Amino acid sequence: MSTNNKATAVSSSNFSFEANFLMSAFQPIDIKPAYGRKWVTNGVNNSNYKVYIDSYDDSPTNASIINAFVNYIYGCGLYDINGQNIKRYISDEDVLLLCQDYKLFGGYAIQVIWSMAKKPLRIERIDVSKLAVNLDDFNNINGYWYSWDWTMQYKYKPKFLPAYTGVYKGDDLEVLVCKRPAREPFFPIPDYFSGLPWASVEGQLANAAKNHFLNAMSVLTVINYNNGRILDTDEAKKQADKVRNDVVGTDNQSAVLVSFNEGIETATTVDQLSPPELNQQNVFYSEEAERKLIIAHSAPPILFAGSTGGNGFSSNADEIATATRGLFRRHINPMREVIINGLNKVFNVIDSTIELDFEDFKEETKLENTNNSTRSQDLENINLIDKPENNNDEPKIIE
């Protein structure tokens, strides 16, 4: 990235607030101005973005729902209704990543590259989780700081990027951040925010199950020597290693405990304690986490439920079609509108005749008649069945 840094950085004395803003008692999204530095991060070193990433990486349900929403939002891609080729300005991969960032973080960021003719030449996605904000004297955002890793600022030194305003100011690269409406003034918040604890529960359950499986596969062998303890630590370790090699060999995965005791009454014993009804508790929390994440995303359960699902596709075809239409009406189209509105701030400067929209999957439009365009929604005329050609024909279910 090559920029001309012509903006004046804000000193710490210009911040008019000192206390942290807490969005929740259990999920604090804190704004901590780093006094003595020029930037404000989303938590310490942008740690709040790491929370969202971990909830995606560790929770199968959360990742599945986010991936499905992203696929619905992107569809067959972004296009111009009037037929112009917008790929010369923004690539399909960047558009898909914008959709991914919007659902995962609650917002996205783009780099606007200006041409010599003082018009936007290219739009590229930039990772919003690597950005910190720069504030002016009135606590308004006038730029962003980029670092590859905010936990290693001395290695990846932050670089200032001016904010995009739609007017060429002499900088060849500017940054525009678009986020879903939220009460947090500086940073995006995802719509599934309240489900983060349950995503963590799924991750912890998976980690516990993995460790339990690995430990259960290894057998603990206890070898007791009851003819006296070896006081020399080095000698005791040498004798224990020799016993392990002689008894189980070097390639055996079993855990071996060698104990030197004064007598049989002081021999080592192994007791295993486990919480009562552990399996039932794990099943409950696993299913409850799945249900709560579906609710947090406001996702139709019939489309996203796994173990808590219904009776299958064949018996619920009409319910699935209805749920899909409702999903587009209440969630996908509003998300598309916010994403497009952000991009239009640049495309209106490039060419005001460009009208952006997302194209739906042809299978959905044809088979389910969802009519999901963000530009035209004749919701009253959407039907689940074909109309008969004459009054004597029976309606035919679309399959």
XYZ file of C-alpha atoms in Angstrom:
399
model
C 0.000 0.000 0.000
C 1.375 3.380 -0.982
C -0.191 6.454 0.533
C 0.665 10.084 1.020
C 0.213 10.709 4.708
C -1.051 14.278 4.799
C -3.423 13.988 7.741
C -2.513 15.304 11.147
C -2.510 12.650 13.830
C -4.520 13.241 16.972
C -2.678 13.384 20.253
C -4.005 11.652 23.336
C -5.008 14.947 24.934
C -7.719 15.402 22.319
C -9.825 12.502 23.612
C -12.849 13.847 25.463
C -13.635 10.524 27.146
C -11.632 8.499 29.623
C -13.944 5.721 30.849
C -14.545 2.487 28.953
C -17.844 1.948 27.180
C -19.274 -1.480 27.988
C -21.804 -2.915 25.564
C -22.714 -5.806 27.875
C -21.995 -7.029 31.384
C -20.987 -10.431 30.051
C -19.545 -9.517 26.641
C -17.733 -6.200 27.087
C -16.868 -4.409 23.877
C -14.560 -1.845 25.348
C -13.139 1.271 23.725
C -9.797 1.943 25.318
C -7.980 4.953 23.870
C -4.278 4.139 23.971
C -2.948 7.297 25.593
C 0.329 8.313 24.102
C -0.620 6.690 20.781
C -2.526 8.058 17.803
C -5.105 5.316 17.349
C -8.103 3.739 19.048
C -8.418 -0.035 18.775
C -11.428 -2.316 19.144
C -10.440 -3.611 22.566
C -6.810 -4.064 23.541
C -4.901 -4.569 20.278
C -8.200 -5.161 18.437
C -8.894 -8.169 20.659
C -12.674 -7.903 20.157
C -12.283 -8.906 16.521
C -10.390 -11.979 17.759
C -13.473 -12.925 19.808
C -15.593 -12.964 16.647
C -12.972 -14.964 14.744
C -12.699 -17.530 17.549
C -16.482 -17.913 17.659
C -16.354 -18.775 13.947
C -13.348 -21.095 14.157
C -14.436 -23.015 17.271
C -18.208 -23.353 16.884
C -19.487 -25.642 14.091
C -23.037 -24.272 14.348
C -21.920 -20.646 14.254
C -19.588 -21.250 11.307
C -22.277 -23.164 9.403
C -24.880 -20.420 9.833
C -22.426 -17.651 8.899
C -21.311 -19.561 5.783
C -24.923 -20.146 4.741
C -25.837 -16.479 5.208
C -22.797 -15.407 3.201
C -23.741 -17.753 0.363
C -27.309 -16.425 0.376
C -26.114 -12.805 0.385
C -23.597 -13.270 -2.408
C -25.736 -15.581 -4.548
C -24.342 -15.519 -8.068
C -22.461 -12.293 -7.436
C -22.758 -8.525 -7.694
C -23.748 -6.972 -11.014
C -24.971 -3.748 -12.608
C -28.666 -3.750 -13.522
C -27.868 -1.630 -16.587
C -25.355 -4.139 -17.918
C -22.029 -2.416 -17.274
C -19.018 -4.520 -16.354
C -18.224 -3.735 -12.708
C -15.496 -6.383 -12.446
C -13.006 -3.866 -13.762
C -13.586 -1.925 -10.545
C -14.003 -4.720 -7.977
C -13.358 -8.456 -8.258
C -15.809 -11.231 -7.424
C -13.438 -12.492 -4.721
C -13.382 -9.093 -3.020
C -17.191 -8.906 -3.096
C -17.456 -12.364 -1.522
C -14.965 -11.377 1.190
C -16.988 -8.215 1.875
C -20.065 -10.363 2.449
C -18.030 -12.641 4.728
C -16.693 -9.705 6.771
C -20.125 -8.103 7.036
C -21.703 -11.219 8.523
C -18.731 -12.199 10.700
C -17.791 -8.758 12.060
C -20.898 -6.693 11.355
C -19.096 -4.514 8.816
C -16.477 -4.411 6.094
C -13.719 -2.118 4.838
C -12.561 -1.297 1.312
C -9.561 0.478 -0.140
C -10.438 3.102 -2.728
C -7.576 3.608 -5.175
C -7.692 6.952 -6.992
C -6.525 7.518 -10.571
C -4.511 10.397 -11.956
C -7.802 11.797 -13.269
C -8.982 12.257 -9.664
C -11.615 9.524 -9.882
C -11.771 6.154 -8.118
C -9.952 3.619 -10.250
C -10.184 0.426 -8.208
C -11.921 -0.958 -5.116
C -10.250 -3.651 -3.037
C -11.261 -5.305 0.196
C -9.114 -4.687 3.270
C -9.423 -6.713 6.481
C -11.476 -4.563 8.863
C -10.084 -6.490 11.852
C -6.647 -5.032 11.124
C -7.836 -1.414 11.292
C -7.839 1.040 14.187
C -9.538 4.431 14.004
C -8.011 7.906 14.060
C -10.117 10.695 15.613
C -10.115 14.433 15.083
C -10.598 17.089 17.761
C -14.347 16.384 17.820
C -13.995 12.586 18.082
C -14.997 12.100 14.452
C -13.209 9.448 12.403
C -10.909 11.047 9.838
C -8.701 8.075 9.068
C -7.579 4.575 9.970
C -4.386 2.872 11.057
C -3.483 -0.474 9.489
C -1.302 -3.124 11.103
C -0.964 -6.742 10.037
C -0.899 -7.800 13.687
C -1.756 -5.329 16.446
C -0.189 -7.581 19.070
C 3.158 -7.075 17.305
C 3.043 -3.361 16.548
C 6.805 -2.949 16.653
C 7.234 -5.581 13.950
C 4.194 -4.527 11.896
C 4.290 -0.771 12.363
C 0.834 0.824 11.946
C 0.372 2.924 8.837
C -2.085 5.790 8.500
C -4.741 5.669 5.767
C -7.090 8.643 5.280
C -10.837 8.084 5.344
C -12.762 8.128 2.068
C -15.126 11.105 1.676
C -15.913 10.963 -2.049
C -13.732 13.992 -2.810
C -10.170 13.656 -4.060
C -7.789 15.187 -1.509
C -4.457 14.213 -3.032
C -4.144 10.747 -1.470
C -3.869 7.861 -3.923
C -5.485 5.420 -1.466
C -8.290 5.929 1.046
C -10.337 3.609 3.265
C -14.108 3.353 3.594
C -15.670 1.348 6.442
C -19.312 0.293 6.190
C -21.006 -1.245 9.237
C -24.474 -2.288 10.258
C -26.335 0.288 12.368
C -25.403 -0.103 16.036
C -25.029 2.084 19.102
C -21.270 1.503 19.129
C -19.864 4.676 17.490
C -16.580 3.448 16.028
C -16.500 -0.305 15.442
C -18.861 -2.846 13.822
C -20.846 -5.305 15.933
C -22.247 -8.535 14.411
C -25.963 -9.261 14.566
C -25.361 -12.525 16.464
C -23.554 -10.696 19.280
C -25.729 -12.185 22.028
C -24.848 -15.707 20.851
C -21.099 -15.392 21.445
C -21.161 -17.206 24.843
C -22.908 -20.177 23.240
C -20.362 -20.280 20.423
C -17.707 -20.464 23.122
C -19.652 -23.302 24.798
C -19.565 -25.320 21.571
C -15.847 -24.716 21.227
C -15.177 -25.780 24.806
C -17.320 -28.902 24.395
C -15.437 -29.883 21.256
C -12.075 -29.362 22.946
C -13.161 -31.356 26.014
C -14.451 -34.191 23.823
C -11.177 -34.318 21.891
C -9.064 -34.441 25.043
C -11.351 -37.039 26.605
C -11.052 -39.226 23.518
C -7.262 -38.959 23.405
C -6.921 -39.668 27.119
C -9.378 -42.563 26.986
C -7.383 -44.208 24.211
C -4.259 -44.351 26.378
C -4.081 -46.825 29.267
C -2.374 -45.754 32.488
C 0.038 -48.357 33.839
C 1.308 -48.006 37.415
C 4.502 -49.872 38.398
C 5.193 -49.840 42.147
C 8.583 -50.644 43.741
C 7.882 -51.252 47.418
C 11.421 -51.989 48.637
C 12.430 -48.451 49.451
C 12.559 -45.045 47.840
C 15.517 -43.837 45.792
C 16.637 -40.549 47.314
C 18.847 -39.534 44.398
C 16.509 -37.790 41.937
C 18.716 -38.412 38.900
C 19.115 -42.077 39.750
C 15.364 -42.463 40.292
C 14.626 -40.899 36.883
C 17.202 -43.157 35.226
C 15.688 -46.270 36.790
C 12.137 -45.159 35.847
C 13.124 -44.585 32.205
C 14.753 -48.025 32.087
C 11.607 -49.644 33.456
C 9.403 -47.880 30.902
C 11.608 -49.013 28.033
C 11.751 -52.608 29.314
C 8.019 -52.898 30.053
C 6.201 -50.981 27.322
C 8.869 -49.994 24.809
C 9.474 -46.606 23.235
C 6.650 -46.765 20.665
C 3.804 -47.613 23.036
C 1.237 -44.847 23.555
C 0.294 -45.960 27.075
C 1.103 -43.695 29.986
C 3.405 -45.361 32.526
C 3.850 -44.225 36.114
C 6.854 -45.667 37.987
C 6.658 -45.244 41.763
C 9.370 -46.073 44.304
C 7.764 -46.590 47.730
C 8.947 -47.325 51.266
C 6.494 -50.218 51.439
C 3.306 -51.665 50.036
C 1.207 -49.534 52.355
C 2.606 -46.386 50.715
C 2.139 -47.604 47.143
C 0.687 -45.217 44.570
C -3.009 -45.636 43.802
C -4.990 -44.062 40.976
C -8.550 -42.837 41.472
C -10.691 -41.340 38.706
C -13.449 -38.899 39.590
C -15.977 -37.661 37.031
C -19.007 -35.394 37.437
C -22.333 -37.241 37.756
C -24.389 -37.561 34.573
C -21.597 -36.034 32.490
C -22.889 -37.435 29.196
C -26.400 -36.063 29.781
C -24.982 -32.644 30.615
C -22.846 -32.589 27.462
C -25.843 -33.519 25.302
C -27.970 -30.801 26.909
C -25.389 -28.045 26.494
C -24.580 -29.128 22.946
C -28.229 -28.995 21.855
C -28.886 -25.805 23.818
C -25.880 -24.086 22.246
C -27.173 -25.029 18.802
C -30.640 -23.673 19.571
C -29.339 -20.433 21.074
C -27.032 -19.745 18.116
C -29.893 -20.277 15.674
C -31.956 -17.788 17.695
C -29.062 -15.302 17.913
C -28.742 -15.287 14.115
C -32.562 -15.096 13.729
C -32.204 -18.060 11.396
C -35.193 -20.265 10.503
C -34.626 -23.507 12.478
C -35.936 -25.676 9.648
C -33.068 -24.445 7.428
C -30.237 -24.575 9.933
C -31.091 -27.074 12.696
C -28.973 -30.223 12.855
C -29.661 -32.580 15.714
C -32.717 -30.513 16.655
C -34.186 -30.634 13.139
C -37.530 -31.917 11.958
C -38.591 -34.889 9.880
C -36.622 -34.263 6.714
C -36.903 -32.370 3.449
C -39.590 -34.373 1.701
C -42.219 -33.848 4.382
C -41.381 -30.153 4.906
C -40.819 -28.910 1.349
C -43.444 -26.184 1.592
C -42.158 -25.083 5.013
C -38.604 -24.883 3.690
C -39.718 -22.749 0.731
C -41.690 -20.442 3.030
C -38.773 -20.201 5.459
C -36.387 -19.372 2.628
C -38.585 -16.528 1.411
C -38.898 -15.209 4.950
C -35.130 -15.399 5.395
C -34.581 -13.263 2.303
C -37.297 -10.795 3.233
C -36.226 -10.228 6.834
C -32.455 -10.728 6.728
C -30.688 -11.333 3.405
C -32.157 -8.400 1.484
C -31.597 -5.875 4.324
C -27.986 -7.063 4.605
C -27.535 -6.738 0.857
C -28.948 -3.226 0.992
C -26.406 -2.096 3.598
C -23.527 -3.665 1.658
C -24.672 -2.055 -1.600
C -25.211 1.346 0.025
C -21.598 1.325 1.175
C -20.306 0.402 -2.276
C -22.539 3.016 -3.894
C -20.609 5.744 -2.079
C -17.759 4.891 -4.415
C -19.635 3.771 -7.524
C -21.699 6.973 -7.573
C -18.430 8.861 -7.966
C -17.167 6.445 -10.610
C -20.375 6.413 -12.692
C -23.770 7.529 -11.411
C -25.561 5.321 -13.974
C -24.343 2.110 -12.294
C -27.063 0.387 -10.250
C -25.742 -2.443 -8.128
C -27.654 -5.546 -7.090
C -26.947 -9.140 -6.084
C -28.084 -11.946 -8.371
C -29.867 -14.881 -6.725
C -29.102 -18.513 -7.419
C -31.109 -19.505 -10.463
C -32.343 -22.645 -8.715
C -33.957 -20.595 -5.940
C -35.611 -18.144 -8.292
C -36.937 -20.889 -10.567
C -37.905 -23.663 -8.172
C -38.959 -21.708 -5.095
C -40.074 -18.530 -6.872
C -38.506 -16.446 -4.118
C -38.228 -13.214 -6.133
C -35.448 -12.085 -3.824
C -34.120 -9.069 -5.712
C -33.392 -6.141 -3.441
C -34.724 -3.883 -6.196
C -38.064 -5.545 -6.875
C -40.103 -7.509 -4.345
C -43.659 -8.289 -5.365
C -44.326 -10.236 -2.209
C -48.061 -10.500 -2.761
C -47.654 -12.470 -5.985
C -45.289 -15.128 -4.646
C -46.797 -18.624 -4.815
C -45.595 -22.040 -3.777
C -47.499 -23.827 -6.575
C -47.908 -23.373 -10.303
C -51.223 -21.959 -11.426
C -53.156 -24.432 -13.641
C -53.549 -23.602 -17.281
C -57.316 -24.179 -17.010
C -59.816 -24.655 -14.225
C -59.985 -28.436 -14.762
C -56.335 -29.026 -13.988
C -55.170 -29.760 -10.494
C -52.468 -27.517 -9.051
C -49.044 -29.050 -9.376
C -46.463 -28.789 -6.609
C -43.129 -27.482 -7.844
C -40.334 -29.962 -7.165
